[in-house]
Coordinates of C-alpha atoms in Angstrom, one line a residue:
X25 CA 3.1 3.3 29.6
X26 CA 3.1 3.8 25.6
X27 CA 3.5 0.9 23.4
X28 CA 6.5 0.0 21.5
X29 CA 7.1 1.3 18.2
X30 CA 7.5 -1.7 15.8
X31 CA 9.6 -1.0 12.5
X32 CA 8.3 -3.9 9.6
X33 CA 10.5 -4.1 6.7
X34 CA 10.7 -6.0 3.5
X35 CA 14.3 -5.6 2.8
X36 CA 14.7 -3.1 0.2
X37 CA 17.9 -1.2 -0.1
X38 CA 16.0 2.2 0.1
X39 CA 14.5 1.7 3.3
X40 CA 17.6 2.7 5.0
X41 CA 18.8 5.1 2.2
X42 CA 15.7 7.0 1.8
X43 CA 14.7 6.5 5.6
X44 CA 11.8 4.8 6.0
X45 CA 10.1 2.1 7.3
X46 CA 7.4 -0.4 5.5
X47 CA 5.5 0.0 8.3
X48 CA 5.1 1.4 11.6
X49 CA 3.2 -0.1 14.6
X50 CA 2.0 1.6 17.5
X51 CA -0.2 0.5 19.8
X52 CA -3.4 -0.3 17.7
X53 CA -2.0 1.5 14.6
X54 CA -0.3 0.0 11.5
X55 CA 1.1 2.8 9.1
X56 CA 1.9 1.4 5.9
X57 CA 4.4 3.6 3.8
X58 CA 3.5 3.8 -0.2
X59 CA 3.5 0.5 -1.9
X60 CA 4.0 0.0 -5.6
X61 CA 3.1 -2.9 -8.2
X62 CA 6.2 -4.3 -8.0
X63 CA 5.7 -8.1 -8.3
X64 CA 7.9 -10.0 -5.7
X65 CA 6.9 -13.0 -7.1
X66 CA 9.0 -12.4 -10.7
X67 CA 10.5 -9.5 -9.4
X68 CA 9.5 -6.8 -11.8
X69 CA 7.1 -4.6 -12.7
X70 CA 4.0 -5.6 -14.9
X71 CA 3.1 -2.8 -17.6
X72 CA -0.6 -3.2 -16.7
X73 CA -2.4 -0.7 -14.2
X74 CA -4.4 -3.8 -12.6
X75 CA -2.0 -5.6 -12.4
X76 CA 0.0 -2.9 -10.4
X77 CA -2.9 -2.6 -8.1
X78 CA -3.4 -6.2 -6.8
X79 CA 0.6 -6.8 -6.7
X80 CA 0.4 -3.5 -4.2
X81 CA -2.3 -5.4 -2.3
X82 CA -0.8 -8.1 -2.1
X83 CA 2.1 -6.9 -1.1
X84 CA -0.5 -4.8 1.8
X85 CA -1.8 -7.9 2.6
X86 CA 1.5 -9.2 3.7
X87 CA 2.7 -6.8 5.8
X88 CA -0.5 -6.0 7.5
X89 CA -0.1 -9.6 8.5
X90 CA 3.3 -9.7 10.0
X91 CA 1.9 -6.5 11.9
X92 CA -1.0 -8.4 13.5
X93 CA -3.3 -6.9 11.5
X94 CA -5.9 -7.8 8.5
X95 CA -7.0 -6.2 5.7
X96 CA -10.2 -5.4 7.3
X97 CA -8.5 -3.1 10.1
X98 CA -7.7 -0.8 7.2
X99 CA -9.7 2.8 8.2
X100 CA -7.5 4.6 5.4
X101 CA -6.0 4.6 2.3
X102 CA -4.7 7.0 -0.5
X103 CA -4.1 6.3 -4.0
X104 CA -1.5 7.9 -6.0
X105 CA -2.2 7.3 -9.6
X106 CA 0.2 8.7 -12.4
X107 CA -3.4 9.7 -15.1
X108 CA -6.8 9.9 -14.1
X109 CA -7.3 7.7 -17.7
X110 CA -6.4 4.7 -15.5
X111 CA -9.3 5.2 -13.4
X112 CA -11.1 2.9 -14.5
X113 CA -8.8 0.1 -15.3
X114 CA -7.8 0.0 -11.4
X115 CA -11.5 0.4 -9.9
X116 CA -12.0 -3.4 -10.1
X117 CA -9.0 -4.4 -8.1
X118 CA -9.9 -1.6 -5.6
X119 CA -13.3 -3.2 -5.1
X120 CA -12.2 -6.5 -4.9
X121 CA -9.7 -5.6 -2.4
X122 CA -11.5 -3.0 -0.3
X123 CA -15.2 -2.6 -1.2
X124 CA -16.4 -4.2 1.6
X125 CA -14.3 -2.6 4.0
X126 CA -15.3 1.3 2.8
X127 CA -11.9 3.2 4.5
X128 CA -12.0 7.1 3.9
X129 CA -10.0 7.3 1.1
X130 CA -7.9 10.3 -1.6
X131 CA -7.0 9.7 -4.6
X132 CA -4.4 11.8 -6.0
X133 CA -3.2 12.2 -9.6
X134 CA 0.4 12.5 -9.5
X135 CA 4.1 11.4 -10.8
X136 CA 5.9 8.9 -9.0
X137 CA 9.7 8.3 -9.0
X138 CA 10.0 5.2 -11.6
X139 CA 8.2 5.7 -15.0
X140 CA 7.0 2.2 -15.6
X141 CA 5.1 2.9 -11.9
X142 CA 1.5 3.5 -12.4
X143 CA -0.4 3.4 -8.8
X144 CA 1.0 3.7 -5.2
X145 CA -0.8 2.5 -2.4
X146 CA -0.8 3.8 1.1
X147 CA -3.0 2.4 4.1
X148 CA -3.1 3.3 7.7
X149 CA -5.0 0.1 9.7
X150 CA -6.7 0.1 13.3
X151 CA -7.7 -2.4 15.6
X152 CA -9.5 -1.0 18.9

């Protein structure tokens, strides 16, 4: 018998009116949508590239959790980054979040939908 799909969200408005879901579980996978810097915390968007990057974790972290998973079940992520000259300003906060855990990984160079958005962070977890 398959396993249940599990919808997570976090709330936002434009889960339903873009359709999607923060994440998806099934089975053994987690499929976390695109995450952004936004920082729940003040609820808004810091200017700063790093800082963008650990609020997306962060934010990762979380749902991950409420989806029975950890950070270390993550086999892959992409990275959407708005220039390649921010590189190098994010690398820290991707080794401090995932170094250890090595997931195949893309990292594209692209626009995304809000201009003050820098990085957007997209994992797909497994625990087998």
């Amino acid at each position: 018998m398959p396993s249940p799909r599990r919808l997570i969200s976090t709330g936002s408005p434009f889960e339903k009116t873009m359709g999607y879901s923060r994440a998806v579980v099934q089975g053994d996978w987690c499929f976390v949508s695109g995450v952004t810097g936004y920082d729940y915390t003040t609820m808004s968007m810091p200017g700063d590239a790093s800082l963008q990057t650990r609020n997306c974790f962060a934010t990762i972290r979380s749902v991950l959790g409420e989806a029975g998973f950890e950070m270390s079940d993550i086999a892959r992520v992409q990275y959407t980054v708005v220039s390649r000259d921010l590189v190098a300003d994010i690398r820290p906060e991707l080794e401090a979040a995932l170094g250890d855990i090595r997931p195949a990984a893309t990292m594209v160079i692209a626009g995304l939908i809000e201009p003050d958005m820098k990085i957007e962070i997209e994992v797909t977890a497994f625990r087998g």
